Coordinates of C-alpha atoms in Angstrom, one line a residue:
M1 CA 119.6 126.9 124.0
I2 CA 121.8 124.8 126.2
G3 CA 125.3 126.2 126.5
K4 CA 128.5 124.1 126.4
E5 CA 129.0 124.2 130.1
T6 CA 125.4 124.3 131.3
F7 CA 125.2 120.7 132.5
H8 CA 128.6 121.1 134.2
K9 CA 127.4 124.1 136.1
I10 CA 124.1 122.4 137.1
S11 CA 126.2 119.4 138.3
Y12 CA 128.4 121.8 140.3
V13 CA 125.3 123.5 141.9
F14 CA 123.9 120.1 143.0
L15 CA 127.3 119.2 144.4
T16 CA 127.3 122.4 146.5
L17 CA 123.8 121.7 147.8
F18 CA 125.0 118.1 148.6
F19 CA 127.8 119.4 150.8
T20 CA 125.7 122.1 152.5
L21 CA 122.6 120.1 153.3
S22 CA 124.0 116.6 154.0
P23 CA 123.8 117.1 157.8
F24 CA 120.0 117.5 157.6
S25 CA 118.6 114.6 155.5
I26 CA 120.0 111.4 154.0
S27 CA 117.2 111.6 151.3
L28 CA 118.3 115.1 150.3
C29 CA 121.9 114.0 150.4
Q30 CA 121.2 111.1 148.0
I31 CA 119.1 113.2 145.7
F32 CA 121.6 116.0 145.3
A33 CA 124.6 113.5 145.0
G34 CA 122.7 111.5 142.4
L35 CA 121.7 114.6 140.4
S36 CA 125.2 115.9 140.4
I37 CA 126.4 112.6 138.9
F38 CA 123.5 112.5 136.4
F39 CA 124.3 116.0 135.0
L40 CA 128.0 115.1 134.9
F41 CA 127.1 112.3 132.6
L42 CA 124.9 114.6 130.5
D43 CA 127.8 117.0 130.3
H44 CA 130.0 114.3 128.8
L45 CA 127.2 113.1 126.6
Q46 CA 126.8 116.6 125.2
K47 CA 130.5 116.9 124.6
R48 CA 130.6 113.4 123.1
N49 CA 133.4 112.1 125.3
F50 CA 133.7 109.4 127.9
P51 CA 134.4 110.5 131.5
K52 CA 137.9 109.7 132.8
F53 CA 137.7 107.3 135.8
P54 CA 140.2 108.1 138.6
L55 CA 142.2 105.2 139.8
A56 CA 140.5 105.3 143.2
L57 CA 137.1 104.8 141.5
I58 CA 138.4 101.9 139.5
F59 CA 139.5 100.1 142.7
W60 CA 136.2 101.0 144.3
I61 CA 134.2 99.5 141.4
G62 CA 136.5 96.4 141.6
L63 CA 135.7 96.1 145.3
Y64 CA 132.0 96.0 144.7
L65 CA 132.2 93.7 141.7
S66 CA 134.1 91.2 144.0
F67 CA 130.8 90.9 146.0
L68 CA 129.2 89.2 143.0
I69 CA 131.9 86.6 142.4
T70 CA 130.3 83.9 144.6
P71 CA 126.7 84.2 143.2
I72 CA 128.1 84.1 139.6
W73 CA 130.6 81.3 140.4
E74 CA 128.0 79.1 142.1
N75 CA 125.4 79.8 139.4
H76 CA 123.0 81.4 141.8
T77 CA 120.0 83.3 140.4
I78 CA 120.7 86.9 141.1
D79 CA 117.6 88.7 142.2
W80 CA 117.8 92.3 141.0
K81 CA 116.1 93.8 144.1
R82 CA 117.6 91.6 146.8
D83 CA 121.2 91.1 145.5
I84 CA 121.8 94.4 143.7
V85 CA 119.5 97.2 144.9
K86 CA 119.0 96.4 148.5
S87 CA 122.3 94.7 149.3
E88 CA 125.7 96.2 149.9
F89 CA 126.2 96.3 146.1
G90 CA 123.6 99.0 146.0
D91 CA 126.1 101.5 147.5
L92 CA 128.4 101.2 144.5
W93 CA 126.9 104.3 142.8
M94 CA 128.1 106.6 145.6
G95 CA 131.7 106.0 144.5
F96 CA 130.8 107.7 141.2
L97 CA 131.1 111.0 143.0
L98 CA 134.8 110.6 142.4
L99 CA 134.1 111.2 138.7
H100 CA 133.9 114.9 139.6
Q101 CA 137.5 114.9 140.8
P102 CA 139.3 115.4 137.5
Y103 CA 136.7 117.8 136.1
L104 CA 136.3 120.3 138.9
T105 CA 138.5 123.4 138.4
N106 CA 140.6 124.6 141.3
W107 CA 138.2 127.6 141.7
E108 CA 135.2 125.2 141.9
K109 CA 136.9 123.0 144.5
K110 CA 137.8 126.1 146.5
R111 CA 134.1 127.2 146.5
L112 CA 133.0 123.7 147.4
K113 CA 135.3 123.7 150.4
K114 CA 133.3 126.7 151.6
A115 CA 130.1 124.7 151.2
V116 CA 131.7 122.0 153.4
L117 CA 132.4 124.6 156.1
L118 CA 128.8 125.7 155.9
G119 CA 127.6 122.1 156.2
A120 CA 129.9 121.7 159.2
I121 CA 128.4 124.7 160.9
F122 CA 124.9 123.3 160.2
L123 CA 125.9 119.9 161.6
I124 CA 127.3 121.4 164.8
L125 CA 124.2 123.7 165.3
S126 CA 121.9 120.7 164.8
G127 CA 123.9 118.7 167.3
L128 CA 123.7 121.5 169.8
L129 CA 119.9 121.7 169.3
S130 CA 119.6 117.9 169.8
L131 CA 121.6 118.2 173.0
F132 CA 118.7 120.1 174.6
S133 CA 115.8 118.6 172.7
P134 CA 113.6 116.0 174.4
Y135 CA 112.6 114.7 170.9
R136 CA 114.6 113.3 168.0
L137 CA 114.9 116.2 165.6
A138 CA 114.4 114.3 162.3
P139 CA 111.0 112.6 163.1
Y140 CA 109.9 115.6 165.1
V141 CA 110.3 117.9 162.1
M142 CA 109.0 115.4 159.6
D143 CA 105.8 115.0 161.7
G144 CA 105.0 118.7 161.6
F145 CA 107.0 119.8 164.7
R146 CA 105.0 117.5 167.0
Y147 CA 105.7 114.3 168.9
L148 CA 103.7 111.2 167.9
E149 CA 103.1 108.6 170.5
G150 CA 105.4 105.6 170.1
K151 CA 108.2 107.4 168.4
R152 CA 111.7 106.7 169.8
L153 CA 113.0 109.4 172.2
P154 CA 116.6 110.4 172.5
H155 CA 118.8 109.0 175.3
I156 CA 119.1 111.3 178.3
M157 CA 122.7 111.8 179.5
S158 CA 122.2 113.8 182.7
I159 CA 120.4 116.7 184.4
F160 CA 122.6 119.7 184.9
H161 CA 121.2 122.3 187.2
G162 CA 117.7 121.3 186.3
I163 CA 118.4 121.2 182.5
S164 CA 118.1 117.9 180.8
L165 CA 121.0 117.0 178.5
Y166 CA 120.4 114.4 175.7
L167 CA 122.8 112.4 173.6
P168 CA 123.6 114.7 170.6
I169 CA 122.7 113.2 167.3
G170 CA 121.6 116.2 165.2
F171 CA 119.1 115.1 162.5
Q172 CA 120.7 111.6 162.3
S173 CA 119.0 108.4 163.5
T174 CA 122.0 107.1 165.6
H175 CA 124.8 108.7 167.6
L176 CA 127.3 106.7 165.5
T177 CA 126.2 108.3 162.3
Y178 CA 126.4 111.7 163.8
G179 CA 129.8 110.8 165.2
G180 CA 131.0 109.7 161.7
L181 CA 129.7 113.0 160.2
I182 CA 131.5 115.1 162.9
A183 CA 134.7 113.2 162.1
I184 CA 134.4 114.2 158.4
Y185 CA 133.1 117.8 158.8
L186 CA 135.1 119.0 161.9
P187 CA 138.7 118.8 160.5
P188 CA 137.8 121.4 157.7
L189 CA 136.7 123.8 160.5
W190 CA 140.0 123.2 162.4
E191 CA 141.9 123.8 159.2
I192 CA 140.3 127.2 158.4
T193 CA 140.5 128.2 162.1
F194 CA 144.3 127.5 162.2
R195 CA 144.9 129.3 158.9
L196 CA 143.0 132.4 160.1
F197 CA 145.0 132.7 163.2
Q198 CA 148.2 132.3 161.2
R199 CA 147.4 135.4 159.1
K200 CA 149.9 138.2 159.5
N201 CA 148.7 141.8 160.1
I202 CA 145.2 140.4 160.8
T203 CA 142.5 143.0 160.8
K204 CA 139.8 143.5 163.5
R205 CA 137.2 141.9 161.1
Y206 CA 139.3 138.8 160.7
W207 CA 139.9 138.5 164.4
K208 CA 136.1 138.3 164.9
I209 CA 135.8 135.7 162.2
S210 CA 138.7 133.7 163.7
Y211 CA 137.2 133.7 167.1
L212 CA 133.8 132.7 165.7
Y213 CA 135.4 129.7 163.9
F214 CA 137.3 128.8 167.0
L215 CA 134.1 128.9 169.0
I216 CA 132.2 126.7 166.5
S217 CA 135.2 124.3 166.3
S218 CA 135.3 124.0 170.1
L219 CA 131.6 123.3 170.2
G220 CA 132.1 120.6 167.6
F221 CA 134.8 119.0 169.7
I222 CA 132.6 119.1 172.8
L223 CA 129.7 117.5 170.9
L224 CA 132.1 114.8 169.6
F225 CA 133.0 114.0 173.2
L226 CA 129.4 114.0 174.4
N227 CA 128.4 111.9 171.4
Q228 CA 130.2 108.9 172.9
S229 CA 131.4 107.6 169.5
R230 CA 134.4 105.8 171.0
S231 CA 135.5 104.4 167.6
V232 CA 135.7 108.0 166.3
W233 CA 137.7 109.1 169.4
I234 CA 140.2 106.4 168.7
G235 CA 140.3 107.2 165.0
L236 CA 140.9 110.9 165.8
I237 CA 143.7 110.2 168.2
I238 CA 145.6 107.9 165.8
G239 CA 144.7 110.0 162.7
S240 CA 146.2 113.0 164.5
L241 CA 149.5 111.3 164.7
F242 CA 149.8 111.6 160.9
L243 CA 150.1 115.3 161.4
F244 CA 153.6 114.6 162.8
L245 CA 154.4 112.5 159.8
R246 CA 153.8 115.6 157.6
Q247 CA 156.9 117.2 159.0
K248 CA 160.1 116.8 156.9
H249 CA 162.0 115.1 159.7
S250 CA 163.2 111.5 160.3
F251 CA 161.0 109.3 162.4
K252 CA 163.7 109.2 165.1
S253 CA 163.6 113.0 165.4
I254 CA 159.8 113.1 165.9
L255 CA 159.6 110.1 168.2
P256 CA 159.9 112.2 171.4
R257 CA 157.0 114.4 170.3
L258 CA 154.9 111.3 169.4
L259 CA 155.6 109.8 172.9
A260 CA 154.8 113.2 174.5
F261 CA 151.6 113.4 172.6
A262 CA 150.6 109.9 173.5
F263 CA 151.4 110.5 177.2
L264 CA 149.4 113.8 177.2
I265 CA 146.4 112.0 175.7
L266 CA 146.7 109.2 178.3
V267 CA 146.9 111.7 181.1
I268 CA 143.8 113.6 179.8
F269 CA 141.8 110.3 179.4
T270 CA 142.8 109.2 182.9
I271 CA 141.7 112.5 184.5
V272 CA 138.4 112.6 182.6
Y273 CA 137.8 108.9 183.4
M274 CA 138.3 109.5 187.1
T275 CA 136.1 112.6 187.2
N276 CA 133.3 112.2 184.6
W277 CA 130.7 109.5 185.0
L278 CA 129.6 109.8 181.3
F279 CA 133.1 109.1 180.0
Q280 CA 133.6 106.4 182.6
R281 CA 130.5 104.6 181.5
A282 CA 131.5 104.8 177.8
I283 CA 134.9 103.2 178.5
D284 CA 133.6 100.6 180.9
D285 CA 131.1 99.3 178.3
I286 CA 134.0 98.4 176.1
F287 CA 135.3 95.9 178.6
A288 CA 131.9 94.8 180.1
K289 CA 131.2 91.1 179.7
R290 CA 127.6 92.1 178.8
S291 CA 126.1 95.5 178.5
L292 CA 123.1 97.0 176.6
E293 CA 125.5 97.8 173.7
N294 CA 128.0 95.0 173.8
Q295 CA 127.1 92.2 171.4
R296 CA 130.3 92.6 169.4
I297 CA 131.9 89.4 170.7
W298 CA 129.0 87.5 169.1
I299 CA 129.3 89.5 165.9
H300 CA 133.0 88.6 165.6
K301 CA 132.4 85.0 166.5
M302 CA 130.0 84.8 163.6
N303 CA 132.3 86.8 161.4
F304 CA 135.2 84.4 161.7
S305 CA 133.0 81.4 161.5
I306 CA 131.6 82.7 158.2
L307 CA 135.1 83.7 157.0
K308 CA 136.6 80.3 157.8
E309 CA 134.3 78.7 155.2
N310 CA 134.3 81.4 152.6
F311 CA 137.8 83.0 152.7
L312 CA 138.7 82.8 149.0
F313 CA 135.6 84.3 147.2
G314 CA 133.5 85.5 150.1
I315 CA 129.7 85.0 150.5
G316 CA 128.5 87.7 148.1
A317 CA 126.4 90.8 148.6
G318 CA 123.2 90.5 150.6
N319 CA 124.0 87.2 152.3
Y320 CA 125.5 88.3 155.6
G321 CA 122.4 88.1 157.7
N322 CA 121.5 84.6 156.5
K323 CA 125.1 83.3 157.1
F324 CA 125.1 84.8 160.5
I325 CA 121.9 82.8 161.5
E326 CA 123.3 79.6 160.0
S327 CA 126.4 80.0 162.2
A328 CA 124.3 80.8 165.2
I329 CA 121.9 77.8 165.1
P330 CA 124.5 75.1 166.2
I331 CA 125.5 77.3 169.1
V332 CA 121.9 77.6 170.3
N333 CA 121.4 73.9 169.9
N334 CA 124.3 73.3 172.4
F335 CA 123.6 76.3 174.6
P336 CA 119.9 77.2 174.5
E337 CA 120.5 80.0 177.1
L338 CA 122.4 81.9 174.5
Y339 CA 119.5 82.3 172.1
Y340 CA 118.4 85.6 173.4
D341 CA 121.9 87.1 173.2
L342 CA 122.2 86.0 169.6
Y343 CA 118.7 87.1 168.8
I344 CA 119.2 90.7 169.8
T345 CA 122.7 90.9 168.2
P346 CA 122.7 93.1 165.1
K347 CA 123.0 90.9 162.0
S348 CA 123.2 93.5 159.2
H349 CA 126.9 93.9 159.0
A350 CA 130.3 92.9 160.5
H351 CA 130.9 96.1 162.5
F352 CA 134.3 96.2 160.9
D353 CA 134.6 97.8 157.4
F354 CA 137.6 95.8 156.1
L355 CA 136.3 92.5 157.6
H356 CA 132.9 93.0 156.2
D357 CA 134.3 93.5 152.7
L358 CA 136.6 90.5 153.2
I359 CA 133.6 88.3 154.2
L360 CA 131.6 89.5 151.1
G361 CA 134.3 89.5 148.4
G362 CA 137.1 87.3 149.8
V363 CA 140.7 88.0 148.9
F364 CA 139.8 90.1 145.8
A365 CA 137.9 92.5 148.1
C366 CA 141.0 92.7 150.3
V367 CA 143.2 93.6 147.4
F368 CA 140.8 96.2 145.9
F369 CA 140.1 97.9 149.3
S370 CA 143.8 98.1 150.1
S371 CA 144.5 99.6 146.7
F372 CA 141.7 102.1 147.1
L373 CA 143.2 103.2 150.4
W374 CA 146.7 103.4 148.9
V375 CA 145.7 105.7 146.1
T376 CA 143.6 107.9 148.4
F377 CA 146.4 108.3 150.9
Q378 CA 148.8 109.2 148.0
Q379 CA 146.4 111.9 146.9
I380 CA 145.9 113.3 150.5
F381 CA 149.7 113.5 151.0
S382 CA 150.0 115.5 147.8
T383 CA 148.2 118.4 149.6
K384 CA 150.8 120.4 151.4
H385 CA 148.7 123.0 153.1
L386 CA 145.2 121.4 153.4
F387 CA 146.2 118.1 155.0
V388 CA 144.0 118.8 158.1
F389 CA 141.0 119.3 155.8
Y390 CA 141.1 115.6 154.8
L391 CA 142.0 114.3 158.3
G392 CA 138.5 112.9 158.6
I393 CA 139.3 110.3 155.9
F394 CA 141.9 108.7 158.2
V395 CA 139.6 108.9 161.2
I396 CA 136.8 107.0 159.4
V397 CA 139.2 104.4 158.0
I398 CA 140.6 103.8 161.5
A399 CA 137.2 104.0 163.3
G400 CA 135.9 101.5 160.7
S401 CA 137.7 98.8 162.7
F402 CA 134.8 99.1 165.3
Q403 CA 131.9 100.1 163.1
C404 CA 130.9 99.8 159.4
F405 CA 131.0 103.5 158.7
L406 CA 131.5 102.9 155.0
L407 CA 128.2 100.9 154.9
D408 CA 126.3 103.9 156.3
D409 CA 124.9 106.0 153.4
E410 CA 124.9 109.2 155.6
V411 CA 128.7 108.8 156.3
L412 CA 129.8 107.2 153.0
L413 CA 128.4 109.9 150.7
P414 CA 130.2 112.8 152.5
F415 CA 133.3 110.6 152.7
M416 CA 133.3 110.2 148.9
G417 CA 132.3 113.9 148.5
I418 CA 135.4 115.0 150.4
L419 CA 137.6 112.8 148.2
T420 CA 136.3 114.6 145.1
L421 CA 138.0 117.8 146.4
L422 CA 141.4 116.2 146.4
P423 CA 143.9 117.4 143.7
S424 CA 143.8 115.4 140.6
R425 CA 146.9 114.6 138.5
K426 CA 144.8 115.3 135.4
N427 CA 143.0 118.4 136.5
Q428 CA 141.6 120.3 133.6
N429 CA 142.7 123.6 135.0
H430 CA 146.3 122.5 135.4
K431 CA 148.7 124.4 133.2
I432 CA 151.1 122.1 131.4
Q433 CA 154.3 123.6 130.4
I434 CA 155.4 122.8 126.8
E435 CA 159.1 122.8 126.0
N436 CA 160.7 121.5 122.9
G437 CA 157.4 119.9 121.8
K438 CA 157.2 117.7 125.0
N439 CA 154.7 118.0 127.9
H440 CA 156.4 118.3 131.2
F441 CA 154.1 117.4 134.2
P442 CA 155.4 118.5 137.6
N443 CA 155.8 115.0 139.0
H444 CA 157.9 116.1 141.9
L445 CA 154.7 116.6 143.9
W446 CA 153.5 113.1 143.3
R447 CA 156.9 111.6 144.1
Y448 CA 156.8 113.5 147.3
S449 CA 153.3 112.2 148.1
F450 CA 154.3 108.6 147.2
E451 CA 157.2 108.7 149.6
K452 CA 155.2 110.4 152.4
A453 CA 152.2 108.1 152.0
N454 CA 154.3 104.9 152.5
L455 CA 154.5 105.2 156.3
P456 CA 150.8 106.2 157.0
F457 CA 149.6 103.5 154.7
G458 CA 151.8 101.0 156.5
I459 CA 150.4 102.2 159.8
I460 CA 146.8 101.8 158.6
L461 CA 147.5 98.3 157.3
L462 CA 149.2 97.4 160.6
W463 CA 146.2 98.8 162.5
I464 CA 143.8 96.8 160.4
L465 CA 145.8 93.6 160.8
T466 CA 146.2 94.2 164.6
S467 CA 142.5 94.8 164.9
L468 CA 141.7 91.6 162.9
M469 CA 144.0 89.6 165.2
T470 CA 142.6 91.2 168.4
T471 CA 139.0 90.5 167.3
F472 CA 139.9 87.0 166.3
L473 CA 141.5 86.2 169.7
W474 CA 138.5 87.8 171.4
S475 CA 136.1 85.6 169.4
R476 CA 137.9 82.5 170.7
T477 CA 136.2 83.0 174.1
E478 CA 134.3 79.8 175.0
N479 CA 130.6 80.0 174.5
K480 CA 129.8 78.8 178.0
D481 CA 131.9 81.6 179.4
L482 CA 129.5 84.2 177.8
V483 CA 126.5 83.1 179.8
L484 CA 125.6 85.7 182.4
H485 CA 122.6 85.9 184.7
R486 CA 122.4 89.6 185.4
T487 CA 121.3 91.3 188.6
R488 CA 119.3 94.5 188.7
T489 CA 118.0 96.9 191.4
K490 CA 114.3 97.6 191.9
D491 CA 114.6 100.4 189.3
N492 CA 116.5 98.1 186.8
F493 CA 119.9 99.6 187.3
P494 CA 122.9 97.2 187.6
S495 CA 123.5 95.8 191.1
P496 CA 127.2 95.1 191.3
L497 CA 127.3 93.6 194.8
S498 CA 124.4 91.4 194.1
Q499 CA 126.1 90.2 190.9
L500 CA 129.1 89.1 192.9
S501 CA 126.9 86.6 194.8
I502 CA 126.0 84.8 191.6
G503 CA 128.3 81.7 191.2
A504 CA 130.5 83.2 193.9
A505 CA 133.2 81.2 195.8
K506 CA 132.1 82.6 199.2
P507 CA 129.4 84.9 200.6
V508 CA 129.5 88.6 199.7
P509 CA 129.8 91.1 202.5
L510 CA 127.5 94.2 202.4
P511 CA 128.0 97.7 203.9
Q512 CA 127.9 97.8 207.7
N513 CA 124.5 98.0 209.3
T514 CA 122.6 96.9 206.2
K515 CA 119.2 95.7 207.3
D516 CA 117.5 94.8 204.0
W517 CA 118.5 94.2 200.4
Y518 CA 116.6 93.7 197.2
F519 CA 117.6 92.7 193.7
K520 CA 116.3 91.0 190.6
L521 CA 118.0 88.1 189.0
S522 CA 117.5 87.3 185.3
G523 CA 116.6 83.7 184.7
C524 CA 115.8 81.8 181.5
L525 CA 113.1 81.6 178.8
D526 CA 110.0 79.6 179.5
K527 CA 110.0 78.2 176.0
E528 CA 112.6 76.3 173.9
V529 CA 113.4 78.3 170.7
N530 CA 116.0 78.5 168.0
F531 CA 116.3 80.4 164.7
R532 CA 114.0 79.2 161.9
T533 CA 112.1 76.9 164.3
D534 CA 108.8 77.4 166.2
S535 CA 109.0 77.8 169.9
K536 CA 107.8 75.0 172.2
I537 CA 107.0 74.9 175.9
R538 CA 110.0 74.1 178.1
K539 CA 109.7 70.8 179.8
K540 CA 112.4 71.1 182.5
P541 CA 111.7 73.3 185.5
I542 CA 113.6 76.6 185.9
Q543 CA 115.5 76.4 189.2
L544 CA 118.4 77.8 191.2
K545 CA 119.9 77.1 194.6
L546 CA 120.9 79.3 197.6
I547 CA 124.1 77.9 199.1
W548 CA 124.0 78.1 202.9
D549 CA 127.6 78.2 204.1
S550 CA 127.5 77.2 207.8
D551 CA 130.6 79.2 208.6
F552 CA 128.7 82.4 207.7
Q553 CA 125.5 81.4 209.5
E554 CA 125.5 84.5 211.8
H555 CA 125.8 86.9 208.8
F556 CA 123.0 85.4 206.7
P557 CA 119.6 87.0 206.4
N558 CA 116.9 86.1 209.0
S559 CA 114.1 86.4 206.4
I560 CA 114.2 85.6 202.7
R561 CA 111.3 86.3 200.3
V562 CA 111.5 85.3 196.6
E563 CA 109.4 86.8 193.8
I564 CA 108.7 84.6 190.8
R565 CA 108.6 87.1 187.9
K566 CA 108.0 87.0 184.2
R567 CA 109.6 89.5 181.7
E568 CA 109.0 90.0 178.0
S569 CA 111.8 89.0 175.6
F570 CA 111.5 91.2 172.4
D571 CA 114.4 93.2 171.1
Q572 CA 114.2 96.5 173.0
D573 CA 116.3 98.4 170.4
K574 CA 114.0 97.4 167.5
E575 CA 110.7 98.0 169.4
Y576 CA 111.9 101.2 171.0
K577 CA 110.5 100.3 174.4
V578 CA 111.5 98.4 177.5
H579 CA 110.4 94.9 178.6
G580 CA 107.2 94.7 180.5
E581 CA 107.5 92.7 183.8
R582 CA 105.0 91.2 186.2
I583 CA 105.1 89.2 189.5
L584 CA 103.5 85.8 189.4
K585 CA 103.8 85.1 193.1
T586 CA 105.9 85.7 196.2
I587 CA 107.1 82.9 198.5
S588 CA 108.9 82.9 201.8
L589 CA 111.8 80.5 202.1
P590 CA 112.4 78.5 205.3
I591 CA 115.6 79.1 207.1
T592 CA 116.8 75.5 207.8
G593 CA 120.6 76.0 207.8
K594 CA 120.8 73.9 204.6
D595 CA 120.9 74.8 200.9
I596 CA 117.6 76.0 199.5
L597 CA 116.3 74.9 196.0
V598 CA 113.9 77.3 194.2
S599 CA 112.1 75.6 191.3
V600 CA 109.5 77.2 189.0
D601 CA 107.2 75.6 186.5
P602 CA 107.9 77.5 183.2
S603 CA 104.3 76.8 181.9
D604 CA 102.8 79.0 184.6
Q605 CA 100.9 81.9 183.1
L606 CA 102.2 81.1 179.6
Q607 CA 101.9 83.8 176.9
K608 CA 102.0 83.5 173.1
E609 CA 105.6 84.8 172.9
P610 CA 108.5 83.4 175.0
E611 CA 109.2 85.2 178.2
F612 CA 111.9 85.2 180.8
V613 CA 111.3 83.6 184.2
D614 CA 113.1 86.0 186.6
F615 CA 113.5 86.1 190.4
G616 CA 113.3 88.9 192.9
F617 CA 115.2 88.4 196.2
W618 CA 114.3 90.3 199.4
Y619 CA 116.7 89.8 202.3
E620 CA 116.3 91.1 205.9
W621 CA 118.8 91.0 208.7
E622 CA 118.7 91.6 212.5
G623 CA 122.5 91.8 212.9
N624 CA 124.9 94.5 211.7
T625 CA 127.3 92.4 209.5
A626 CA 125.2 91.3 206.6
H627 CA 126.4 88.9 203.9
L628 CA 124.7 87.9 200.7
P629 CA 124.3 84.1 200.4
R630 CA 125.8 82.5 197.3
I631 CA 123.4 81.7 194.5
Q632 CA 124.1 78.8 192.2
I633 CA 122.3 79.0 188.8
L634 CA 123.3 77.0 185.7
G635 CA 123.4 78.5 182.2
N636 CA 120.0 77.2 181.2
C637 CA 118.6 77.2 184.7
D638 CA 118.6 73.4 184.8

């Protein structure tokens, strides 16, 4: 016979498994979360009452319902699979984890926090394992602990004393997902470590446990650094400032400490940037005009183009990719050379949580999302001694200005799970004092949280608005200024000095006694292609010009050979492999003292798919003061 609390206990067990095993598998994560919600409803069905919806959940439901306004308003036929199940709207159910919040007892929440700590340890151990593993852990384990040819391999970071180190991603598919999980799971470890060291008359046993937690927390911090989730780094720095706001002091009194903290972080970043190549590369990619990871300017150009036309009600769930392409087509019509950049740009989301919601649901989504944050912050600030435990919530919200963490199931589910552990105003286990026939609820805690949450909420809103303004101004960059013909070495690494010679104002000096120099120069596609159209053979020749400045005659090469090359043009990130290249022919250019035009017929050795026509330059000098000639190449190689 089923007892009165049987379904509640089963739901609690699945919630425990959810927290513990989330770092290993998104499928397990979804199954356990879904089962915990299912048995919660069965519990209420058995007790014949309707579950109480927390205010945060009501706003979360309102946010997702706003994604359906446009399809309903414009009388679109809503496809159940496309618009509901497989779109952003399909993530609505994850918010129902918040239903646990008012029904979990204080004892159960305390036990679940221990499950979070266990999950954090598993997450860090899996990250440590992936740091040394030449294979991605998830597919390697799923394929029976063997590597299948064609599976994507992890990114190698460096070789330290003969040991290969790889980008730590645990059992996750991307480093951003792992970074998001670290941001959620690491603060609980910090919180328990700090509390253990604060114990008075601590025993030898607790000292060992304290140092063990300190070691694991430190490993987690190192993995977060090596993971290169720059958005999480920024979120953690800004989120940590809220710890100062927890103090019962005026802003004026804590301002010196805030400034000192900011200065310390700046000094550490500067030192690490000057001494660590990995960190330097991560920071430089943010400001690079084009890098293997930097298509955000195109994402935000499309974002604001879409938003401009659909600000009030949004575009609705499941329509972002199509709207992106619709906005990109006119750009490619005017600048054909930008097709490839737009083609390889991710089109699944806006890379900005708040902005993505705004694009989908318009001003209604803006109101509901802001209200959800406000209620959540109020609850977090009602926790006097466990604030650090929930620090990851602030980190994810702030980091969401750079990535759509709340659209990633592997991050969103633990995010919602952590929120279920927040204290609830209507907790079943709360003792209400009854005096003179009236219920007296201790509201002083909630008045305190209301006052304390004002400033952090204002800071978050200011951060979001500043991020919106920054990305908007960035997106105003002229399209023609984003065209770049990149130079590479023989081994396909960037060639900075060679890059300076492309479109330069004067020849580029090379190191003393340079006798030869080789680099590749990316050209243009051999076919004309746009989204939703078939490709056709390019009619105009692909050409460039070497500018022969007479004033630098004695510094120019005595021999110039040019390789005419072709390179594949598929999306390397999707295919999990690099472009294949081949040399069509090599020609020697005559040294006449005049400008030299290099022209290529794009139809030479034509393949089924469009390919890049590239160039390889081999310079040789007899003198000791070598300079690279200027190369003039137009955007579309006309």
